[in-house]
CSV table of C-alpha atoms and ligand atoms in Angstrom, one decimal:
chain,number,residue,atom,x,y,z
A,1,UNK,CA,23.2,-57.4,-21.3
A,2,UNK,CA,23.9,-54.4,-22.7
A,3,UNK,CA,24.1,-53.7,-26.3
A,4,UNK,CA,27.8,-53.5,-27.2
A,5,UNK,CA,26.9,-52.1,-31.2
A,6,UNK,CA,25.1,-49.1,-29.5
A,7,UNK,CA,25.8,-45.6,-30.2
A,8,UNK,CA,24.5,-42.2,-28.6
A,9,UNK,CA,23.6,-39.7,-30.1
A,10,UNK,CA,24.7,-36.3,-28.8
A,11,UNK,CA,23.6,-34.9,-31.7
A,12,UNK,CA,20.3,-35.2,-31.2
A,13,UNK,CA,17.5,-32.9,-28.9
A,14,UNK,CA,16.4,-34.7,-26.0
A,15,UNK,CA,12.4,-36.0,-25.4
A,16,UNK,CA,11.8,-36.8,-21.8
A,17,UNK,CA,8.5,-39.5,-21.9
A,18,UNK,CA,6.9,-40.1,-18.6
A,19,UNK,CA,5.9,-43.4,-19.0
A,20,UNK,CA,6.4,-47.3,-20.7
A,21,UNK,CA,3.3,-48.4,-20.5
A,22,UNK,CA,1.1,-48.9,-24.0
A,23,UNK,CA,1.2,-45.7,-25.3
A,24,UNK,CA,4.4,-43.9,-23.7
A,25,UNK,CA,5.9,-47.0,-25.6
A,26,UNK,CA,4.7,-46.3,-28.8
A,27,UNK,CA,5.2,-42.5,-28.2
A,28,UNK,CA,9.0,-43.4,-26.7
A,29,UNK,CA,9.6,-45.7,-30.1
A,30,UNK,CA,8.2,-43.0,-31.9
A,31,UNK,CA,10.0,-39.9,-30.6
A,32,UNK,CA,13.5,-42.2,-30.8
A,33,UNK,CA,13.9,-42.1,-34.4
A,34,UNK,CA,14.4,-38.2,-33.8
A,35,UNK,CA,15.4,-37.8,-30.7
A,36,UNK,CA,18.0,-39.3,-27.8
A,37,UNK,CA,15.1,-40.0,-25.0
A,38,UNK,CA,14.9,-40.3,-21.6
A,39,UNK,CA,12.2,-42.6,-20.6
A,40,UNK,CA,10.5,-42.8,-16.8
A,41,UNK,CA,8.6,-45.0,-15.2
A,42,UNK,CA,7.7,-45.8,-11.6
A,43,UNK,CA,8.1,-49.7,-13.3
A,44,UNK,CA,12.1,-49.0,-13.3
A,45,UNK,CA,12.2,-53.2,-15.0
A,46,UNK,CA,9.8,-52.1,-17.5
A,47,UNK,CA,11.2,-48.4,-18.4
A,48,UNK,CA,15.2,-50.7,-18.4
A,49,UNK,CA,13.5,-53.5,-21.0
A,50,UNK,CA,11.6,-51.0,-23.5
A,51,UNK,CA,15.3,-48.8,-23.5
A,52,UNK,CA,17.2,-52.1,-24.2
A,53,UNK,CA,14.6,-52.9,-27.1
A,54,UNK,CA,14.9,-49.1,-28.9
A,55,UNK,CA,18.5,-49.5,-27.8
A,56,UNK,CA,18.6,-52.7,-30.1
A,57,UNK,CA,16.4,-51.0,-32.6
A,58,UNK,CA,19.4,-48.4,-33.0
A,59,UNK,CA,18.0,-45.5,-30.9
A,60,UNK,CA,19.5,-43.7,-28.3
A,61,UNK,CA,17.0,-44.5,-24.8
A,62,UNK,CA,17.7,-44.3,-21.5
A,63,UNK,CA,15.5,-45.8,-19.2
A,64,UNK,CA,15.0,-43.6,-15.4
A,65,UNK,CA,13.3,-44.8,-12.4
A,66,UNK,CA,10.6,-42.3,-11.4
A,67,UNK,CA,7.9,-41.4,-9.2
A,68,UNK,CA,5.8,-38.6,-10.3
A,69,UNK,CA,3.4,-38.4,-7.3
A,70,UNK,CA,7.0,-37.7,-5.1
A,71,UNK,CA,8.9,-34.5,-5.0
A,72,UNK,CA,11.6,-35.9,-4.0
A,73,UNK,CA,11.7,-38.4,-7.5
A,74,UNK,CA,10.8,-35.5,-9.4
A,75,UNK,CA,13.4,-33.5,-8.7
A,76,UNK,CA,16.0,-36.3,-9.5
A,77,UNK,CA,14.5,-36.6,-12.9
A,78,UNK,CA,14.6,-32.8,-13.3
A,79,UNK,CA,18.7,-32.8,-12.5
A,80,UNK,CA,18.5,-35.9,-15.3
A,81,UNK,CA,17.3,-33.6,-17.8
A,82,UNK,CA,19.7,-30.8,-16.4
A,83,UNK,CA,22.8,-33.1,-16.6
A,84,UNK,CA,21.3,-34.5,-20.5
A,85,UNK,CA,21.7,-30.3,-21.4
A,86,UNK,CA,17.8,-29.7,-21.2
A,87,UNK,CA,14.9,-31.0,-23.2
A,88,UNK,CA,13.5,-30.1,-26.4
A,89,UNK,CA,10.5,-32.3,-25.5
A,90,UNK,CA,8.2,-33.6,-23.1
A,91,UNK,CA,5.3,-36.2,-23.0
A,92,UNK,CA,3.5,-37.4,-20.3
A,93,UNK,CA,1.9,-40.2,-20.6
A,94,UNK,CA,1.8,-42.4,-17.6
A,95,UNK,CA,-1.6,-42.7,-15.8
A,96,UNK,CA,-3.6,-44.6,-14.1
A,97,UNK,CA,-7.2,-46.2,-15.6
A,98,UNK,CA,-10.6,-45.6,-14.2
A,99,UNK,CA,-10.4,-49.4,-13.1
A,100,UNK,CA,-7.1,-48.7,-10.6
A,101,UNK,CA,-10.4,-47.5,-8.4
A,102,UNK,CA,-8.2,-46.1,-5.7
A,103,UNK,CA,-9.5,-42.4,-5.7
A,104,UNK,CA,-7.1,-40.7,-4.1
A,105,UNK,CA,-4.2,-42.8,-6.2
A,106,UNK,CA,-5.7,-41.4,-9.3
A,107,UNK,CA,-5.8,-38.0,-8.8
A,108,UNK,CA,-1.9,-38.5,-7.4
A,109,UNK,CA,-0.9,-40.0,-10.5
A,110,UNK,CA,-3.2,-38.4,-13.5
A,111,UNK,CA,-2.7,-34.9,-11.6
A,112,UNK,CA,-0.4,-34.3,-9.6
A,113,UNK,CA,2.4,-36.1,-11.5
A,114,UNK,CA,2.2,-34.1,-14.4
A,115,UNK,CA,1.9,-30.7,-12.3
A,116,UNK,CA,5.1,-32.0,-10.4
A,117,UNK,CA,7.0,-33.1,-14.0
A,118,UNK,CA,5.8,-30.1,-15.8
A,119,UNK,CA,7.1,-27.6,-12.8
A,120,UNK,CA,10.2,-28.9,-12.1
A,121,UNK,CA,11.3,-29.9,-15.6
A,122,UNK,CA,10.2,-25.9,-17.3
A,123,UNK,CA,13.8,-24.6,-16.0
A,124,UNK,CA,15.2,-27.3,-18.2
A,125,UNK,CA,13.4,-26.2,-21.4
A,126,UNK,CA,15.0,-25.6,-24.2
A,127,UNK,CA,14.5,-22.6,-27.1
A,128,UNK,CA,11.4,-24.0,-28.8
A,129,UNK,CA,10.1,-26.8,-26.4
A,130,UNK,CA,7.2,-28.4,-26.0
A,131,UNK,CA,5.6,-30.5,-23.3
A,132,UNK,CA,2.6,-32.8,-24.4
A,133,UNK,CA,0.3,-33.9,-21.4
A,134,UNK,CA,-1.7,-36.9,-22.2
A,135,UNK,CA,-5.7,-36.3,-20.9
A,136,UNK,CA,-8.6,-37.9,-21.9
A,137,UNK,CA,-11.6,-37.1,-23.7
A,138,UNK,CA,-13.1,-38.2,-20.0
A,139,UNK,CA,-12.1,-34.9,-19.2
A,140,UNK,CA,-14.1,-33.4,-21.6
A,141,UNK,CA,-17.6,-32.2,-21.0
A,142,UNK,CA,-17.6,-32.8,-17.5
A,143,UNK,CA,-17.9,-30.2,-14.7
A,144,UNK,CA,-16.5,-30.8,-11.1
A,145,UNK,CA,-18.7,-30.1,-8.1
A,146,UNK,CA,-18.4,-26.5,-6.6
A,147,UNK,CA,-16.3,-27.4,-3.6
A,148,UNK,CA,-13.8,-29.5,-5.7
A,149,UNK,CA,-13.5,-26.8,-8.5
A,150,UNK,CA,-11.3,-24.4,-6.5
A,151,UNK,CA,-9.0,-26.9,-5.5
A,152,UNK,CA,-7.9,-27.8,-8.9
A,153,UNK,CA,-6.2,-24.7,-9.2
A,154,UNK,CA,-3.5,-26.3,-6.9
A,155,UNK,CA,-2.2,-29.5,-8.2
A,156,UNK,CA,1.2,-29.4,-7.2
A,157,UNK,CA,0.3,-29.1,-3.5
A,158,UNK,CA,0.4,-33.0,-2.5
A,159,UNK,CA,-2.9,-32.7,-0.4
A,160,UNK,CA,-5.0,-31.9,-3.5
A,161,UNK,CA,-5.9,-35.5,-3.4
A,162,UNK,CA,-7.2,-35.6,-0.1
A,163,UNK,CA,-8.5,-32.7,0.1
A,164,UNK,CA,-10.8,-33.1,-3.1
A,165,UNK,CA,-11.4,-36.6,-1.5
A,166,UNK,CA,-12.7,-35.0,1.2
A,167,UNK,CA,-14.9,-32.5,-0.5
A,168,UNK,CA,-16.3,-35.8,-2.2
A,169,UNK,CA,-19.2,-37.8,-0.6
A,170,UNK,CA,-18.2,-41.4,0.1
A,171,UNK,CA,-20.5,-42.9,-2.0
A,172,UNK,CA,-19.9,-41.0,-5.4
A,173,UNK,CA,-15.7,-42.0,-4.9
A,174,UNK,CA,-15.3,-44.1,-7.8
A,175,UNK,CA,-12.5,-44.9,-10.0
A,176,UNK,CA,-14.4,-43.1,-12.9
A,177,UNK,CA,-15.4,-40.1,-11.1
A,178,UNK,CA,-11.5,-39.6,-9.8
A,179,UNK,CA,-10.5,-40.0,-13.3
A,180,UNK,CA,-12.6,-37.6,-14.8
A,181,UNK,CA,-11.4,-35.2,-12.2
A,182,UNK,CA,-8.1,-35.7,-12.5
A,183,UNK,CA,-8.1,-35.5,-16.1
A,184,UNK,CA,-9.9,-31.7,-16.1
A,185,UNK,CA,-7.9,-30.9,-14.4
A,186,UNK,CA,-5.1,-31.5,-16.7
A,187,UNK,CA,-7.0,-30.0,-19.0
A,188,UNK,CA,-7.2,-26.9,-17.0
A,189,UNK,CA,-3.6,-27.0,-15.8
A,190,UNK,CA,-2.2,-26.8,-19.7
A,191,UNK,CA,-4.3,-23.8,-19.8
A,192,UNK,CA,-3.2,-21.9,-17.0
A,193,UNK,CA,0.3,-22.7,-17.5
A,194,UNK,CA,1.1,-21.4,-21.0
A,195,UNK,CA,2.3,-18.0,-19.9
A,196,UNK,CA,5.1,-19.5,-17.3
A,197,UNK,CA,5.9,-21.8,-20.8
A,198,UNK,CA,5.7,-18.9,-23.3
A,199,UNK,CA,8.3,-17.1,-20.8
A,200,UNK,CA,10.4,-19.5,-21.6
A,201,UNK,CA,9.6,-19.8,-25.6
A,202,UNK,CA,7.9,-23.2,-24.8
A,203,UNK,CA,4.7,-24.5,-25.4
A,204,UNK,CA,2.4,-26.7,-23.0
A,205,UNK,CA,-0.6,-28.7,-24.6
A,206,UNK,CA,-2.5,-31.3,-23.5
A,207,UNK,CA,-4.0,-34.5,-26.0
A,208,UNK,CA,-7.4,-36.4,-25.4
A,209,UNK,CA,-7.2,-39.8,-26.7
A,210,UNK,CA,-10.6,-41.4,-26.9
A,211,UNK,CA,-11.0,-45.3,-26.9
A,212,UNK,CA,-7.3,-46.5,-27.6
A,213,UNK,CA,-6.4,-50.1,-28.3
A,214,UNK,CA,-4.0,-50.6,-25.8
A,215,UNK,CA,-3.7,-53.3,-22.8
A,216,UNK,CA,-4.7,-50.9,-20.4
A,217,UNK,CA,-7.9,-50.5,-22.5
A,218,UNK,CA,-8.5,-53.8,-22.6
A,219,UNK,CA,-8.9,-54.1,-19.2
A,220,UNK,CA,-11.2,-51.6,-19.3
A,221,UNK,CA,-13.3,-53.2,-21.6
A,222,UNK,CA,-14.0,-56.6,-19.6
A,223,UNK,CA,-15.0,-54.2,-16.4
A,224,UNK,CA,-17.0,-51.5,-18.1
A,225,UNK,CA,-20.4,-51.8,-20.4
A,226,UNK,CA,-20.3,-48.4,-20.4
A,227,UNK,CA,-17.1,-48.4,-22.8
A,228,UNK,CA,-18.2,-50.8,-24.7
A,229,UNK,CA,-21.3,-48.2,-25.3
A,230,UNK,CA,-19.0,-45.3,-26.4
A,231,UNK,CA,-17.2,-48.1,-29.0
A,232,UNK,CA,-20.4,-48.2,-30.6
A,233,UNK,CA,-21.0,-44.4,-30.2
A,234,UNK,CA,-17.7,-43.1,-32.1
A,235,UNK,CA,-18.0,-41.8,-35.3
A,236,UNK,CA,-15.5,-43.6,-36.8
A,237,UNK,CA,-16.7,-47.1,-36.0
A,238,UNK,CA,-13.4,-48.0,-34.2
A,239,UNK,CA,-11.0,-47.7,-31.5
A,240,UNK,CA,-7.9,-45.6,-32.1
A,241,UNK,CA,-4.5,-46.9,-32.7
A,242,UNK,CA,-1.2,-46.5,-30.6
A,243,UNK,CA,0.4,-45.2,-33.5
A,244,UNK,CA,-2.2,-42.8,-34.4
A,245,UNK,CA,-1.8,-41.0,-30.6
A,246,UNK,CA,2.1,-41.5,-31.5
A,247,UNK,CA,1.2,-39.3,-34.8
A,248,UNK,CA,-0.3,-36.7,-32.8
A,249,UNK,CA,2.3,-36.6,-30.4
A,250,UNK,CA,4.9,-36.3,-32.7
A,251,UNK,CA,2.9,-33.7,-34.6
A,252,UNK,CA,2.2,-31.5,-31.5
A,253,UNK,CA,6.3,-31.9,-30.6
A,254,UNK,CA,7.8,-30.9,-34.1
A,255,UNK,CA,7.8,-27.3,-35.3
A,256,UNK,CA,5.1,-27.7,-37.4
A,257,UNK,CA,2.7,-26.9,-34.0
A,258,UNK,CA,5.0,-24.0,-33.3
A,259,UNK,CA,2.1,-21.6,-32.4
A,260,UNK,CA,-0.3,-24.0,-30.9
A,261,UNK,CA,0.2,-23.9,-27.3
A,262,UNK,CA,-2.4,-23.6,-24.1
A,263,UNK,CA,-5.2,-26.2,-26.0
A,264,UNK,CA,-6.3,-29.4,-26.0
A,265,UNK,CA,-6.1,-32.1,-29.1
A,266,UNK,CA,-8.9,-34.8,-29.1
A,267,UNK,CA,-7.6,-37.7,-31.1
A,268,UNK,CA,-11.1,-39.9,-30.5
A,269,UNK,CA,-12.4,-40.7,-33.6
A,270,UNK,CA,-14.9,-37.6,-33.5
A,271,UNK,CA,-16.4,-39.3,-30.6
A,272,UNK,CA,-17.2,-35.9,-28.4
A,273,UNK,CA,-18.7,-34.7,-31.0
A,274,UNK,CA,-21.5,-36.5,-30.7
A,275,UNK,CA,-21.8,-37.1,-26.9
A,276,UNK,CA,-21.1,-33.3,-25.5
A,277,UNK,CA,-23.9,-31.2,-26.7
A,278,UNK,CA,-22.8,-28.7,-28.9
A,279,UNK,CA,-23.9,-24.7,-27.4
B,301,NAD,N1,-6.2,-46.5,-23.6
B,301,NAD,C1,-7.2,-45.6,-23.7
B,301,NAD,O1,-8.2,-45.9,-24.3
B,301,NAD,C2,-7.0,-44.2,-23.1
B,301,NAD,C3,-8.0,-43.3,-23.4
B,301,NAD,C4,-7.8,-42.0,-22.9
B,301,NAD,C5,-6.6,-41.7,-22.2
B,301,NAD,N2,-5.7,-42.6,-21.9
B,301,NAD,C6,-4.5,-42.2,-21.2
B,301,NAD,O2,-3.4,-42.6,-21.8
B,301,NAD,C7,-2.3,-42.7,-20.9
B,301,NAD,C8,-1.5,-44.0,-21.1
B,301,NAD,O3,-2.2,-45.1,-21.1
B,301,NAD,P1,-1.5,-46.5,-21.3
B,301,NAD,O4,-2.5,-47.4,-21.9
B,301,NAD,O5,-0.1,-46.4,-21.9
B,301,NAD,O6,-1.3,-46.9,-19.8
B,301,NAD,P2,-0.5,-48.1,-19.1
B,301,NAD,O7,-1.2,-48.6,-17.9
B,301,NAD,O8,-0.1,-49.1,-20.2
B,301,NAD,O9,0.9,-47.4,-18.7
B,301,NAD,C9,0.9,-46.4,-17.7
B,301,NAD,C10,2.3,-46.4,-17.2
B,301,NAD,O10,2.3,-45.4,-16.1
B,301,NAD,C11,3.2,-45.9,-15.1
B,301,NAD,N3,2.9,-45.3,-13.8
B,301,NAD,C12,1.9,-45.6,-13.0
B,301,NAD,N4,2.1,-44.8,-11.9
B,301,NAD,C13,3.2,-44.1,-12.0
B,301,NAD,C14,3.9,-43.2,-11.2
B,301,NAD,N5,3.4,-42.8,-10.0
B,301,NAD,N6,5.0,-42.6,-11.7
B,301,NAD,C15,5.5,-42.9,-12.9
B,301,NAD,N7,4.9,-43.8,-13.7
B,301,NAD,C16,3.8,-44.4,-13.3
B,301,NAD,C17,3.0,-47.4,-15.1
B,301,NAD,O11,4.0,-48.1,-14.5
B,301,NAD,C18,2.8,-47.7,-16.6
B,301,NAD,O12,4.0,-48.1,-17.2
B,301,NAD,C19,-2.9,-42.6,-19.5
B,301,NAD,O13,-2.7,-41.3,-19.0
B,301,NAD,C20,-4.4,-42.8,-19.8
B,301,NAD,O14,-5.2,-42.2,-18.9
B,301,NAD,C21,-5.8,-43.9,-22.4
């Protein structure tokens, strides 16, 4: 039932989050003590409940049902934003985890999504904005073959998928393999993108979280030694926090990060610094 004490706030700039999972929920809470917010999720149940909670909470959150692999979903979210009077902000966060180990899905979601969102949601920028695309430090470091390399300069065509699928010998299509591609190449998007945002006075960056307590991450844990490895390899002797990828987020939205646009933050606990080599 709807919350009959609520007020909206008109006032306020808009954030668009992609995403009520873990972390877009922390990042959604977060953002909603500045901002009026527009949450997505494909999960339209769990983007409605996380609203009503904030809602509760006394911010001002609506929740949208949205595909970001679909143009056709996309572009209803877009006219959302266009009907809400633009956005100051925009985090994506939504992804799928290494252990979704459907290749193709992957790429859809961690990749294409975000070059979808980010495309048809620039129009809708206002003076100042900023759009945060959540990577991963998986993305760091890592080098994609020859044949897949040119085809990351495409990820809003909907084939990209299949085609780097293709490229991609059937025995090396893991789950981990499509997520470190996907997540370069969101790396790589942030970077080609800035001009089209800095035509607009916006700025596009992405943010590596290393190992993040979160449910998702859990999961990950019980399937993969190999995480359970880079826990004892980070610096800082621990996983990250929710709120602490909320901190950055909310840093890298604010005016305080008003020149930084076209880079990457790595919130990992100084993790890559000791597993890429340095030159
Ligand atoms: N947890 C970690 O240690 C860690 C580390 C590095 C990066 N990350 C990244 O952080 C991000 C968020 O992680 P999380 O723990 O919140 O994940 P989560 O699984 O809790 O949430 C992901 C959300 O994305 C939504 N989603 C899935 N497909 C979608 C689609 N097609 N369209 C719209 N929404 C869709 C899901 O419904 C879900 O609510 C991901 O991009 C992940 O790759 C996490």
């Amino acid at each position: 039932m709807d919350n009959p004490y609520a007020s909206k706030r008109p006032d306020q700039r808009l954030a668009v989050v992609i995403g009520a999972g873990g972390m877009g929920a922390a990042v959604v809470r977060r953002l909603s003590h500045a901002y009026r917010v527009l949450v997505a999720d494909i999960d339209a149940e769990r983007a409605k409940t996380l609203a009503r909670e904030l809602t509760d909470e006394g911010g001002d959150v609506e929740p949208v049902a949205c595909d970001v692999t679909t143009t056709t979903s996309v572009d209803s979210l877009a006219r959302a934003v266009a009907d809400a009077g633009g956005f100051r902000v925009l985090a994506h966060v939504a992804g799928l985890s290494p252990a979704a180990e459907n290749f193709q899905q992957i790429l859809r979601v961690n990749l294409t999504g975000p070059a979808l969102v980010t495309r048809a949601l620039l129009p809708h920028a206002t003076a100042g904005a900023a759009a945060i695309l959540v990577s991963s430090l998986a993305g760091h470091g890592f080098t994609p073959a020859p044949a897949v390399a040119p085809l990351l300069t495409e990820p809003h065509d909907e084939r990209t998928a299949e085609r780097i699928e293709a490229e991609t010998p059937p025995e090396n299509r893991s789950g981990a393999l499509a997520y470190q591609i996907s997540k370069y190449g969101l790396l790589s998007l942030c970077r080609r993108e800035v001009g089209a945002w800095g035509e607009h006075g916006a700025r596009i960056v992405s943010l590596s979280p290393g190992l993040i307590a979160t449910p998702m991450g859990a999961i990950e844990f019980e399937h993969s030694p190999t995480k359970r490895d880079l826990l004892t390899r980070t610096p800082l002797g621990r996983q990250g926090t929710m709120l602490e990828i909320a901190d950055a987020v909310e840093f890298l939205a604010s005016d305080r990060a008003s020149f930084i646009s076209g880079t990457d933050l790595l919130v990992d606990g100084g993790l890559a610094g000791t597993l890429i080599p340095t030159p």
